[in-house]
Short mmCIF file of C-alpha atoms in Angstrom, two decimals:
data_model
loop_
_atom_site.label_atom_id
_atom_site.label_comp_id
_atom_site.label_asym_id
_atom_site.label_seq_id
_atom_site.Cartn_x
_atom_site.Cartn_y
_atom_site.Cartn_z
CA MET A 204 16.04 -35.01 -62.94
CA THR A 205 18.95 -33.82 -60.79
CA GLU A 206 22.06 -35.86 -60.23
CA HIS A 207 21.09 -36.55 -56.61
CA SER A 208 17.73 -37.99 -57.56
CA SER A 209 19.08 -40.27 -60.30
CA LYS A 210 18.24 -43.93 -59.95
CA TYR A 211 21.96 -44.63 -60.47
CA THR A 212 23.00 -42.78 -57.35
CA THR A 213 24.65 -45.38 -55.12
CA GLY A 214 25.08 -43.33 -51.97
CA LEU A 215 28.86 -43.74 -52.07
CA SER A 216 30.68 -40.43 -52.38
CA VAL A 217 33.73 -40.07 -54.58
CA GLY A 218 36.82 -41.10 -52.66
CA THR A 219 40.33 -42.50 -53.08
CA ALA A 220 38.99 -45.99 -53.83
CA ASN A 221 37.10 -44.91 -56.93
CA SER A 222 38.83 -41.72 -58.01
CA THR A 223 42.53 -40.79 -58.09
CA PRO A 224 44.26 -37.91 -59.85
CA LEU A 225 45.53 -38.72 -63.33
CA SER A 226 49.29 -38.21 -63.47
CA PRO A 227 52.08 -39.64 -65.64
CA VAL A 228 53.99 -40.64 -62.51
CA SER A 229 51.52 -43.54 -62.24
CA LEU A 230 52.79 -44.87 -65.57
CA VAL A 231 56.37 -45.00 -64.29
CA LYS A 232 55.38 -46.69 -61.05
CA ARG A 233 53.27 -49.31 -62.79
CA THR A 234 55.98 -50.28 -65.30
CA ALA A 235 58.62 -50.57 -62.56
CA GLN A 236 56.32 -53.05 -60.81
CA ALA A 237 55.22 -54.95 -63.91
CA TYR A 238 58.54 -55.11 -65.80
CA PRO A 239 61.28 -54.39 -63.24
CA ASN A 240 64.05 -56.11 -65.21
CA ALA A 241 63.18 -54.64 -68.60
CA PRO A 242 65.75 -52.10 -69.83
CA ALA A 243 64.64 -48.49 -69.36
CA ILE A 244 67.65 -46.37 -70.41
CA LEU A 245 70.58 -47.03 -72.74
CA PHE A 246 73.46 -44.60 -73.28
CA ASP A 247 77.14 -45.06 -74.14
CA GLY A 248 77.20 -48.65 -72.89
CA LEU A 249 75.21 -47.81 -69.75
CA THR A 250 71.96 -49.73 -69.29
CA ARG A 251 69.50 -49.24 -66.43
CA THR A 252 66.40 -51.33 -65.81
CA TRP A 253 63.02 -49.95 -64.91
CA ARG A 254 63.55 -51.06 -61.29
CA GLU A 255 66.82 -49.13 -61.10
CA THR A 256 65.41 -46.07 -62.88
CA TYR A 257 62.35 -45.92 -60.65
CA ALA A 258 64.47 -46.25 -57.49
CA ARG A 259 66.74 -43.41 -58.64
CA CYS A 260 63.72 -41.23 -59.43
CA LEU A 261 62.22 -41.83 -55.99
CA ARG A 262 65.48 -40.65 -54.44
CA LEU A 263 65.63 -37.62 -56.73
CA ALA A 264 62.06 -36.71 -55.81
CA GLY A 265 62.79 -37.16 -52.11
CA GLY A 266 65.87 -34.96 -52.36
CA LEU A 267 63.94 -32.23 -54.13
CA ARG A 268 61.20 -32.26 -51.50
CA ARG A 269 63.80 -31.86 -48.77
CA GLN A 270 65.03 -28.79 -50.64
CA GLY A 271 61.55 -27.35 -50.20
CA ILE A 272 60.26 -28.19 -53.68
CA GLY A 273 56.46 -28.40 -53.85
CA PRO A 274 53.48 -27.53 -56.05
CA ASP A 275 54.50 -23.90 -56.62
CA SER A 276 58.21 -24.60 -57.15
CA THR A 277 59.95 -24.50 -60.53
CA VAL A 278 62.72 -27.00 -61.18
CA ALA A 279 64.65 -25.95 -64.29
CA VAL A 280 66.68 -28.41 -66.36
CA LEU A 281 69.28 -27.40 -68.95
CA CYS A 282 70.37 -30.74 -70.36
CA ARG A 283 70.73 -32.50 -73.69
CA ASN A 284 69.06 -35.86 -74.25
CA LEU A 285 71.17 -37.58 -71.59
CA PRO A 286 69.83 -40.21 -69.16
CA ALA A 287 69.42 -37.54 -66.47
CA ALA A 288 66.96 -35.64 -68.66
CA VAL A 289 64.77 -38.75 -68.88
CA GLU A 290 65.04 -39.41 -65.13
CA LEU A 291 64.16 -35.81 -64.26
CA SER A 292 61.10 -36.04 -66.52
CA TYR A 293 59.89 -38.70 -64.07
CA ALA A 294 61.34 -37.44 -60.79
CA VAL A 295 60.34 -33.77 -60.80
CA PRO A 296 56.59 -34.56 -61.16
CA MET A 297 57.04 -37.13 -58.36
CA SER A 298 58.36 -34.32 -56.17
CA ARG A 299 55.20 -32.29 -57.06
CA GLY A 300 57.45 -29.55 -58.38
CA VAL A 301 57.00 -28.04 -61.84
CA LEU A 302 59.42 -29.27 -64.49
CA ASN A 303 60.92 -26.56 -66.70
CA MET A 304 63.00 -28.14 -69.47
CA ILE A 305 64.96 -25.27 -71.08
CA ASN A 306 65.85 -25.08 -74.75
CA THR A 307 69.52 -26.11 -74.85
CA ARG A 308 70.33 -23.92 -77.85
CA LEU A 309 69.21 -20.62 -76.36
CA ASP A 310 71.79 -17.96 -75.60
CA ALA A 311 72.54 -16.84 -72.06
CA GLU A 312 70.10 -13.93 -72.22
CA GLY A 313 67.23 -16.21 -73.27
CA ILE A 314 68.00 -18.72 -70.53
CA ALA A 315 68.25 -15.96 -67.91
CA PHE A 316 64.82 -14.66 -68.92
CA ILE A 317 63.28 -18.12 -68.45
CA LEU A 318 64.98 -18.66 -65.08
CA ASP A 319 63.67 -15.32 -63.85
CA HIS A 320 60.18 -15.54 -65.34
CA GLY A 321 59.66 -19.08 -64.02
CA GLU A 322 61.30 -18.20 -60.67
CA ALA A 323 63.51 -21.28 -60.77
CA GLU A 324 64.44 -22.65 -57.34
CA VAL A 325 66.64 -25.49 -58.59
CA LEU A 326 68.64 -25.72 -61.83
CA PHE A 327 70.09 -28.99 -63.14
CA VAL A 328 72.90 -28.29 -65.64
CA ASP A 329 74.56 -30.61 -68.15
CA SER A 330 78.37 -30.18 -68.15
CA GLY A 331 78.28 -29.82 -71.93
CA LEU A 332 76.31 -26.60 -71.40
CA GLU A 333 78.41 -25.22 -68.56
CA ALA A 334 79.54 -22.00 -70.23
CA VAL A 335 76.11 -20.76 -71.31
CA ALA A 336 74.59 -21.80 -67.97
CA ARG A 337 77.16 -19.79 -65.98
CA ALA A 338 76.64 -16.76 -68.21
CA ALA A 339 72.86 -17.07 -67.80
CA LEU A 340 73.12 -17.28 -64.01
CA GLU A 341 75.28 -14.15 -63.97
CA GLY A 342 72.56 -12.29 -65.84
CA ALA A 343 69.60 -13.71 -63.91
CA SER A 344 67.95 -12.22 -60.85
CA VAL A 345 67.18 -15.58 -59.25
CA SER A 346 69.80 -17.70 -57.53
CA PRO A 347 68.66 -21.32 -57.82
CA LEU A 348 70.38 -24.29 -56.26
CA VAL A 349 72.62 -25.57 -59.09
CA ILE A 350 73.12 -29.31 -59.48
CA GLY A 351 75.67 -30.46 -62.07
CA ILE A 352 75.05 -33.39 -64.45
CA GLU A 353 78.45 -34.60 -65.61
CA ASP A 354 78.77 -36.02 -69.11
CA PRO A 355 81.88 -38.29 -69.21
CA GLU A 356 82.81 -36.78 -72.59
CA GLU A 357 82.57 -33.16 -71.43
CA LEU A 358 83.60 -32.64 -67.81
CA PHE A 359 82.93 -29.47 -65.87
CA GLU A 360 85.79 -26.97 -65.97
CA GLN A 361 84.57 -25.54 -62.65
CA PRO A 362 82.83 -28.36 -60.78
CA CYS A 363 79.45 -27.56 -59.26
CA GLU A 364 79.19 -27.62 -55.49
CA LEU A 365 76.58 -30.35 -55.80
CA GLY A 366 76.72 -33.15 -58.37
CA TYR A 367 73.78 -35.10 -59.76
CA GLU A 368 74.94 -38.53 -58.62
CA ALA A 369 75.95 -37.22 -55.19
CA PHE A 370 72.52 -35.61 -54.84
CA ILE A 371 70.82 -38.94 -55.59
CA ASP A 372 73.11 -40.87 -53.23
CA ALA A 373 72.46 -38.46 -50.36
CA SER A 374 68.68 -38.46 -50.77
CA THR A 375 66.01 -40.55 -49.07
CA PRO A 376 63.34 -41.94 -51.41
CA VAL A 377 59.92 -40.35 -51.36
CA ALA A 378 57.20 -42.76 -50.20
CA GLU A 379 55.58 -44.64 -53.09
CA ASP A 380 52.11 -43.91 -51.76
CA ASP A 381 52.86 -40.19 -51.77
CA LEU A 382 53.64 -39.56 -55.45
CA LEU A 383 50.37 -38.26 -56.87
CA PRO A 384 49.37 -34.59 -56.80
CA GLN A 385 46.37 -33.69 -54.69
CA ASP A 386 44.78 -32.10 -57.75
CA GLU A 387 45.28 -33.60 -61.22
CA ARG A 388 45.07 -30.09 -62.68
CA ALA A 389 48.03 -28.95 -60.62
CA ALA A 390 50.89 -27.66 -62.74
CA LEU A 391 53.27 -30.37 -63.91
CA ALA A 392 55.48 -28.58 -66.44
CA LEU A 393 56.38 -25.15 -67.75
CA ASN A 394 57.40 -24.96 -71.42
CA TYR A 395 58.36 -21.80 -73.25
CA THR A 396 57.38 -20.86 -76.78
CA SER A 397 60.07 -19.80 -79.23
CA GLY A 398 59.42 -16.09 -78.70
CA THR A 399 60.13 -15.09 -82.30
CA THR A 400 58.20 -11.82 -81.97
CA GLY A 401 59.07 -10.92 -78.37
CA ASN A 402 59.75 -12.61 -75.07
CA PRO A 403 58.73 -16.27 -75.01
CA LYS A 404 55.50 -17.21 -73.28
CA GLY A 405 55.45 -19.80 -70.48
CA VAL A 406 52.96 -22.56 -71.27
CA VAL A 407 51.59 -24.37 -68.20
CA TYR A 408 50.81 -28.11 -68.41
CA HIS A 409 48.88 -30.04 -65.76
CA HIS A 410 49.18 -33.68 -64.67
CA ARG A 411 45.86 -34.69 -66.24
CA GLY A 412 46.78 -33.36 -69.68
CA ALA A 413 50.25 -34.94 -69.65
CA TYR A 414 48.82 -38.32 -68.64
CA LEU A 415 46.16 -38.21 -71.35
CA ASN A 416 48.49 -37.14 -74.14
CA ALA A 417 51.05 -39.77 -73.15
CA VAL A 418 48.32 -42.40 -73.46
CA GLY A 419 47.11 -40.74 -76.65
CA ASN A 420 50.54 -41.27 -78.23
CA THR A 421 50.37 -44.99 -77.51
CA LEU A 422 46.89 -45.27 -79.04
CA GLU A 423 47.50 -43.27 -82.19
CA TRP A 424 50.83 -44.99 -82.89
CA SER A 425 49.54 -48.46 -81.93
CA LEU A 426 52.69 -48.62 -79.82
CA PRO A 427 53.67 -52.20 -78.93
CA GLN A 428 55.03 -53.35 -75.61
CA HIS A 429 58.77 -52.72 -75.11
CA PRO A 430 59.50 -50.34 -78.01
CA ARG A 431 63.13 -49.30 -78.50
CA TYR A 432 62.84 -45.53 -78.79
CA LEU A 433 65.67 -43.29 -80.05
CA TRP A 434 65.71 -39.77 -78.55
CA THR A 435 66.18 -37.67 -81.70
CA LEU A 436 63.48 -35.26 -80.49
CA PRO A 437 64.70 -32.71 -77.90
CA LEU A 438 63.35 -33.51 -74.46
CA PHE A 439 62.87 -29.78 -73.92
CA HIS A 440 60.39 -29.60 -76.80
CA CYS A 441 56.94 -29.99 -75.20
CA ASN A 442 58.54 -32.43 -72.74
CA GLY A 443 59.56 -34.57 -75.68
CA TRP A 444 55.93 -34.53 -76.94
CA CYS A 445 55.08 -36.36 -73.66
CA PHE A 446 57.10 -39.37 -74.87
CA PRO A 447 59.09 -39.93 -71.65
CA TRP A 448 55.76 -40.95 -70.12
CA THR A 449 54.55 -42.72 -73.27
CA ILE A 450 57.65 -44.92 -73.30
CA ALA A 451 57.17 -45.57 -69.58
CA ALA A 452 53.57 -46.64 -70.19
CA LYS A 453 54.75 -49.31 -72.65
CA ALA A 454 57.84 -50.38 -70.67
CA GLY A 455 60.04 -49.24 -73.53
CA LEU A 456 63.73 -48.48 -73.81
CA ASN A 457 64.89 -44.85 -73.91
CA VAL A 458 67.98 -44.79 -76.14
CA CYS A 459 69.66 -41.47 -75.38
CA LEU A 460 71.58 -39.41 -77.91
CA ARG A 461 73.67 -36.29 -77.29
CA GLY A 462 72.64 -34.72 -80.57
CA PRO A 463 70.66 -35.78 -83.65
CA THR A 464 73.10 -35.87 -86.55
CA GLY A 465 72.62 -38.06 -89.61
CA PRO A 466 75.57 -40.37 -88.85
CA ALA A 467 74.68 -40.63 -85.14
CA ILE A 468 71.07 -41.56 -85.97
CA LEU A 469 72.01 -44.24 -88.52
CA ASP A 470 74.71 -45.65 -86.23
CA ALA A 471 72.24 -45.90 -83.34
CA ILE A 472 69.63 -47.56 -85.53
CA GLU A 473 72.13 -50.21 -86.59
CA ALA A 474 73.68 -50.72 -83.13
CA THR A 475 70.59 -50.78 -80.91
CA ASP A 476 67.82 -52.20 -83.11
CA ILE A 477 65.67 -49.05 -82.89
CA THR A 478 61.96 -49.50 -83.55
CA HIS A 479 60.57 -45.98 -83.04
CA MET A 480 61.72 -42.36 -83.18
CA CYS A 481 60.27 -38.86 -83.44
CA GLY A 482 61.37 -35.58 -84.89
CA ALA A 483 60.70 -32.58 -87.06
CA PRO A 484 60.84 -33.01 -90.84
CA ILE A 485 64.42 -31.72 -90.78
CA VAL A 486 65.44 -34.75 -88.67
CA LEU A 487 63.55 -37.11 -90.98
CA ASN A 488 65.28 -35.48 -93.97
CA MET A 489 68.65 -35.72 -92.23
CA ALA A 490 68.28 -39.43 -91.48
CA THR A 491 66.93 -40.14 -94.97
CA THR A 492 69.79 -38.28 -96.65
CA GLU A 493 72.34 -40.18 -94.54
CA ALA A 494 70.78 -43.52 -95.51
CA GLU A 495 70.80 -42.48 -99.17
CA SER A 496 74.46 -41.39 -98.96
CA ARG A 497 75.38 -44.78 -97.48
CA GLY A 498 73.36 -46.53 -100.16
CA VAL A 499 71.41 -48.50 -97.57
CA THR A 500 67.80 -49.27 -96.84
CA LEU A 501 66.82 -49.93 -93.26
CA PRO A 502 66.81 -53.60 -92.19
CA ARG A 503 63.10 -53.29 -91.42
CA ASN A 504 60.64 -50.46 -91.34
CA ILE A 505 61.35 -48.05 -88.49
CA GLU A 506 58.35 -46.11 -87.25
CA PHE A 507 58.99 -42.37 -87.46
CA MET A 508 56.54 -39.86 -86.01
CA THR A 509 57.07 -36.44 -87.54
CA ALA A 510 55.61 -33.04 -86.75
CA GLY A 511 56.76 -29.50 -86.13
CA ALA A 512 56.21 -28.17 -89.64
CA ALA A 513 54.22 -29.39 -92.60
CA PRO A 514 56.50 -32.06 -94.13
CA PRO A 515 56.94 -31.73 -97.89
CA ALA A 516 55.45 -34.65 -99.79
CA ALA A 517 58.77 -35.16 -101.60
CA VAL A 518 60.60 -35.69 -98.28
CA LEU A 519 57.96 -38.19 -97.13
CA ALA A 520 58.29 -40.14 -100.38
CA ARG A 521 62.10 -40.35 -100.06
CA ALA A 522 61.88 -41.40 -96.40
CA GLU A 523 59.42 -44.17 -97.24
CA ALA A 524 61.76 -45.41 -99.95
CA VAL A 525 64.69 -45.95 -97.52
CA GLY A 526 62.50 -47.76 -95.01
CA PHE A 527 60.88 -45.27 -92.63
CA ALA A 528 57.21 -45.91 -91.86
CA ILE A 529 55.89 -42.38 -91.37
CA ILE A 530 53.11 -41.25 -89.09
CA HIS A 531 52.39 -37.54 -89.38
CA VAL A 532 51.07 -35.71 -86.34
CA TYR A 533 50.33 -32.08 -85.58
CA GLY A 534 50.22 -29.88 -82.53
CA LEU A 535 51.78 -26.94 -80.72
CA THR A 536 53.49 -26.26 -77.41
CA GLU A 537 50.11 -25.12 -76.06
CA VAL A 538 48.52 -28.56 -76.67
CA TYR A 539 51.22 -30.79 -75.13
CA GLY A 540 52.89 -31.37 -78.50
CA PRO A 541 51.07 -33.56 -81.02
CA CYS A 542 47.35 -34.07 -80.51
CA ALA A 543 46.18 -34.53 -84.10
CA VAL A 544 47.15 -37.29 -86.51
CA CYS A 545 46.91 -38.11 -90.17
CA ALA A 546 44.75 -41.20 -89.61
CA TRP A 547 45.85 -43.54 -92.39
CA ARG A 548 43.19 -45.47 -94.26
CA GLU A 549 43.70 -48.89 -95.85
CA GLU A 550 42.24 -47.77 -99.16
CA TRP A 551 45.11 -45.29 -99.54
CA ASP A 552 47.66 -48.14 -99.62
CA VAL A 553 46.97 -48.76 -103.33
CA GLU A 554 47.62 -45.15 -104.33
CA PRO A 555 50.83 -44.25 -106.20
CA ALA A 556 53.78 -43.20 -104.01
CA GLU A 557 53.39 -39.50 -104.79
CA GLU A 558 49.70 -39.52 -103.90
CA ARG A 559 50.38 -41.45 -100.67
CA ALA A 560 52.96 -38.84 -99.72
CA ARG A 561 50.50 -36.03 -100.45
CA LEU A 562 47.83 -37.65 -98.28
CA ARG A 563 50.30 -38.37 -95.49
CA ALA A 564 51.41 -34.72 -95.40
CA ARG A 565 47.99 -33.59 -94.13
CA GLN A 566 47.56 -32.86 -90.43
CA GLY A 567 44.50 -35.10 -90.12
CA VAL A 568 42.04 -35.48 -87.28
CA ASN A 569 42.05 -35.09 -83.50
CA TYR A 570 43.73 -37.58 -81.16
CA VAL A 571 41.33 -39.81 -79.26
CA VAL A 572 42.17 -37.82 -76.11
CA LEU A 573 41.40 -34.42 -77.71
CA GLU A 574 37.76 -33.50 -77.85
CA GLU A 575 37.83 -31.33 -80.96
CA LEU A 576 40.07 -30.18 -83.80
CA SER A 577 38.23 -27.67 -85.97
CA VAL A 578 38.74 -25.10 -88.72
CA ARG A 579 36.74 -21.95 -88.02
CA ASP A 580 36.18 -18.46 -89.27
CA PRO A 581 38.27 -16.43 -86.78
CA GLU A 582 35.62 -13.71 -86.59
CA THR A 583 32.34 -15.65 -86.42
CA LEU A 584 33.78 -18.89 -85.00
CA GLN A 585 31.59 -20.84 -87.44
CA GLU A 586 33.20 -23.99 -88.84
CA VAL A 587 34.23 -23.62 -92.47
CA PRO A 588 32.76 -25.99 -95.09
CA ALA A 589 34.62 -29.29 -95.52
CA ASP A 590 35.41 -28.54 -99.16
CA GLY A 591 39.21 -28.55 -99.07
CA GLU A 592 39.24 -24.93 -100.22
CA THR A 593 37.67 -22.61 -97.66
CA MET A 594 40.37 -21.43 -95.32
CA GLY A 595 39.95 -20.77 -91.60
CA GLU A 596 41.90 -20.82 -88.36
CA VAL A 597 42.71 -24.18 -86.79
CA MET A 598 41.33 -24.40 -83.25
CA PHE A 599 41.43 -26.92 -80.40
CA ARG A 600 39.17 -27.84 -77.49
CA GLY A 601 39.68 -30.53 -74.86
CA ASN A 602 41.67 -31.93 -71.95
CA VAL A 603 45.06 -31.67 -73.65
CA VAL A 604 44.97 -27.92 -74.08
CA MET A 605 47.24 -25.90 -71.77
CA SER A 606 46.08 -24.29 -68.54
CA GLY A 607 47.26 -20.93 -69.93
CA TYR A 608 50.33 -18.71 -70.13
CA LEU A 609 52.25 -18.05 -66.93
CA LYS A 610 51.86 -14.44 -65.67
CA ASN A 611 50.28 -13.38 -68.96
CA PRO A 612 46.49 -13.07 -68.58
CA ASP A 613 46.11 -10.90 -71.69
CA ALA A 614 47.79 -13.47 -73.96
CA THR A 615 45.80 -16.26 -72.30
CA SER A 616 42.49 -14.45 -72.85
CA ALA A 617 43.35 -13.74 -76.49
CA ALA A 618 44.33 -17.36 -77.14
CA PHE A 619 41.06 -18.68 -75.70
CA ALA A 620 38.72 -15.98 -77.04
CA GLY A 621 35.40 -17.52 -78.05
CA GLY A 622 35.82 -20.73 -76.08
CA HIS A 623 38.43 -22.44 -78.29
CA PHE A 624 42.21 -22.38 -78.30
CA ARG A 625 43.28 -20.43 -81.37
CA SER A 626 46.39 -21.88 -82.97
CA GLY A 627 47.21 -19.06 -85.40
CA ASP A 628 47.52 -21.71 -88.13
CA LEU A 629 45.41 -21.42 -91.26
CA GLY A 630 43.99 -24.52 -92.89
CA VAL A 631 41.14 -26.26 -94.66
CA ARG A 632 39.07 -29.33 -93.91
CA HIS A 633 38.76 -31.85 -96.71
CA PRO A 634 35.54 -33.74 -97.50
CA ASP A 635 37.06 -36.85 -95.87
CA GLY A 636 37.33 -34.94 -92.57
CA HIS A 637 41.09 -34.42 -92.56
CA VAL A 638 42.51 -30.99 -91.78
CA GLU A 639 45.36 -29.64 -93.89
CA LEU A 640 47.45 -26.63 -92.93
CA LYS A 641 47.90 -23.96 -95.54
CA ASP A 642 50.07 -21.57 -93.55
CA ARG A 643 50.60 -19.60 -90.41
CA SER A 644 48.35 -16.53 -90.55
CA LYS A 645 51.42 -14.31 -90.77
CA ASP A 646 52.96 -16.38 -93.59
CA ILE A 647 50.18 -16.09 -96.16
CA ILE A 648 51.39 -14.10 -99.20
CA ILE A 649 48.84 -11.74 -100.75
CA THR A 650 49.85 -10.91 -104.31
CA GLY A 651 47.53 -8.88 -106.51
CA GLY A 652 44.68 -9.64 -104.10
CA GLU A 653 45.24 -13.41 -104.34
CA ASN A 654 46.25 -15.53 -101.36
CA VAL A 655 49.32 -17.70 -101.90
CA SER A 656 50.21 -20.50 -99.48
CA SER A 657 53.95 -20.55 -98.88
CA ILE A 658 53.61 -24.23 -97.96
CA GLU A 659 52.20 -25.05 -101.38
CA VAL A 660 55.07 -23.33 -103.17
CA GLU A 661 57.64 -24.96 -100.89
CA GLY A 662 56.10 -28.36 -101.62
CA VAL A 663 56.79 -27.87 -105.33
CA LEU A 664 60.36 -26.67 -104.74
CA TYR A 665 61.12 -29.78 -102.67
CA LYS A 666 60.31 -31.91 -105.71
CA HIS A 667 63.29 -30.46 -107.60
CA PRO A 668 66.28 -32.83 -107.35
CA ALA A 669 68.66 -30.01 -106.38
CA VAL A 670 66.64 -28.71 -103.42
CA ALA A 671 67.54 -29.89 -99.92
CA GLU A 672 65.41 -27.33 -98.06
CA ALA A 673 63.25 -24.39 -99.07
CA ALA A 674 61.30 -21.53 -97.50
CA VAL A 675 59.07 -19.01 -99.24
CA VAL A 676 58.18 -15.60 -97.79
CA ALA A 677 56.49 -12.40 -98.97
CA ALA A 678 58.56 -9.50 -100.27
CA PRO A 679 57.09 -6.02 -100.84
CA ASP A 680 56.27 -5.33 -104.49
CA ASP A 681 55.27 -1.97 -105.99
CA LYS A 682 52.91 -3.53 -108.52
CA TRP A 683 51.42 -6.54 -106.74
CA GLY A 684 51.71 -5.50 -103.09
CA GLU A 685 53.63 -8.68 -102.24
CA THR A 686 55.48 -11.27 -104.28
CA PRO A 687 56.83 -14.72 -103.31
CA VAL A 688 60.58 -15.00 -102.75
CA ALA A 689 62.22 -18.41 -102.23
CA PHE A 690 65.24 -19.17 -100.05
CA VAL A 691 66.84 -22.48 -100.94
CA GLU A 692 69.58 -24.78 -99.67
CA ARG A 693 70.95 -26.98 -102.45
CA LYS A 694 71.90 -30.62 -102.00
CA PRO A 695 75.68 -31.17 -101.94
CA GLY A 696 77.11 -31.64 -105.43
CA VAL A 697 73.87 -30.76 -107.24
CA GLU A 698 73.64 -27.52 -109.18
CA ALA A 699 70.61 -25.43 -110.15
CA ASP A 700 70.25 -21.72 -110.70
CA ALA A 701 67.38 -19.38 -109.86
CA SER A 702 65.91 -19.33 -113.36
CA GLU A 703 65.74 -23.12 -113.43
CA LEU A 704 63.84 -23.29 -110.13
CA ILE A 705 61.44 -20.51 -111.13
CA ALA A 706 60.73 -22.30 -114.42
CA PHE A 707 60.22 -25.56 -112.51
CA CYS A 708 57.57 -23.88 -110.35
CA ARG A 709 55.86 -22.22 -113.32
CA GLU A 710 55.39 -25.63 -114.91
CA ARG A 711 53.52 -26.85 -111.83
CA LEU A 712 51.75 -23.83 -110.31
CA ALA A 713 49.66 -20.90 -111.37
CA HIS A 714 52.18 -18.26 -112.35
CA PHE A 715 51.08 -15.75 -109.69
CA LYS A 716 52.05 -18.29 -107.04
CA CYS A 717 55.60 -18.77 -108.31
CA PRO A 718 58.70 -17.17 -106.80
CA THR A 719 59.91 -14.10 -108.63
CA ARG A 720 63.30 -14.45 -106.96
CA VAL A 721 65.38 -17.31 -105.54
CA GLU A 722 68.17 -16.82 -103.00
CA PHE A 723 70.60 -19.64 -102.23
CA THR A 724 71.60 -19.61 -98.56
CA GLU A 725 71.71 -21.63 -95.35
CA LEU A 726 68.27 -21.39 -93.79
CA PRO A 727 67.99 -20.09 -90.19
CA LYS A 728 66.23 -22.61 -87.95
CA THR A 729 64.95 -23.09 -84.44
CA VAL A 730 66.27 -26.00 -82.39
CA THR A 731 63.22 -28.05 -83.30
CA GLY A 732 63.93 -27.69 -87.00
CA LYS A 733 61.43 -24.98 -87.86
CA ILE A 734 62.71 -22.50 -90.39
CA GLN A 735 62.72 -18.99 -88.92
CA LYS A 736 60.77 -17.17 -91.60
CA PHE A 737 60.78 -13.93 -89.64
CA GLU A 738 64.54 -13.80 -90.23
CA LEU A 739 64.02 -14.32 -93.97
CA ARG A 740 61.30 -11.68 -94.09
CA ARG A 741 63.77 -9.18 -92.66
CA LEU A 742 66.10 -9.85 -95.59
CA VAL A 743 63.45 -8.94 -98.16
CA SER A 744 61.57 -6.17 -96.33
#
């Protein structure tokens, strides 16, 4: 039976009354109407309501459109987690331009590459990043309109011709009935990968995917109405994991923070009654260590969503002890940030703390809004057995997978070969259905023909009381081919030498898995807290 001959055919064609494009701008509009007086943004004593924030965003969007911004236009933003970064997360999609939040810790050369590759037409710059922005513009081929965002604590040395507040004041609001894109799969955002092995790739998000993942965050976190959310996660990282729009959907409060340091996080928690926050395990560890150093437990459990790297079970156990309620999620830039979750089960509540931490460290199952999270043989594409042992590549399929890589059809084709998005992560599926990462494909250590998961070895090292952070990589070995080498940062005031840590591992792991060498050093990291293992591999190659 064809669709047209179905008995359920009503004769009414799809139109604006029964079908509108999905876009996160709808979430902002709805909250401004439903909760206009609820606080939307808090920063350094400044508070704006949702009515005020929405009105400012309409003006921003109108001003951008008058500058010629439209569906094929890139609007770049180089800004820390200031109120303007939140507002632009709402306003640029309203203008129908494409939002390009740039990593604030890149050097001038990296920023110039992104400006040129994305063909930025407008660049919003935070005054605290003035020097690197000017250097990047000198090295870039494009000449975008530059609009300066002035932080009261760090004024521009050379004021921009056009200021952020002046731009808003001079703009006419875009019409509220003209906010949605004509096509929900139109580009909404452009996010760049870290580019550790070459130039970064530009990941294209569409309105539909951003809307769905924003809603997915609320469902998987059981987010209540009016959460008080602390911005410890960079807004440039996968558009803050879609949380600007998630917080809008729940009429929450965006508590802005210039930078996530341990003292700043604990001070904000105490001063603003924070209920929720996100971050990589390094941020969770930082906040936990600060609480431990102050000898305090949190006044009530604060919900902390962590992702970005497999969190060591020892870190999760410590965080739980000081009062963080952890939800562990998993994803990549190419899937709008997190789109898998360790779905906690009530029967695990009775397990000992160490076992709870081990279970919570798994990556879990797909978000409600993701069709499929699977572990497959990368050659045959057959799913591996759910035995917790057979390793395969983690793959994704569904509406919250990127449109592709900008101007890079070869990389796009390779990533989607076989009809699934290939993550490059290696993992297993347990009998209970949960996926657990074992490593990045390039991080597996093969010693004497045996595969060693660097994550497993790191998890043991983190249990040692002297270890603050650890990373394990492969070093060439004449006898075994490769051998594990550990790089460790010690906790302040706690001593341990290499032989002690190696012995600690040998008591808990098969000996072939244990480090044969330990180096004590500060670990190189990306801005999202991921340890740059490629830098460590260079040291041992």
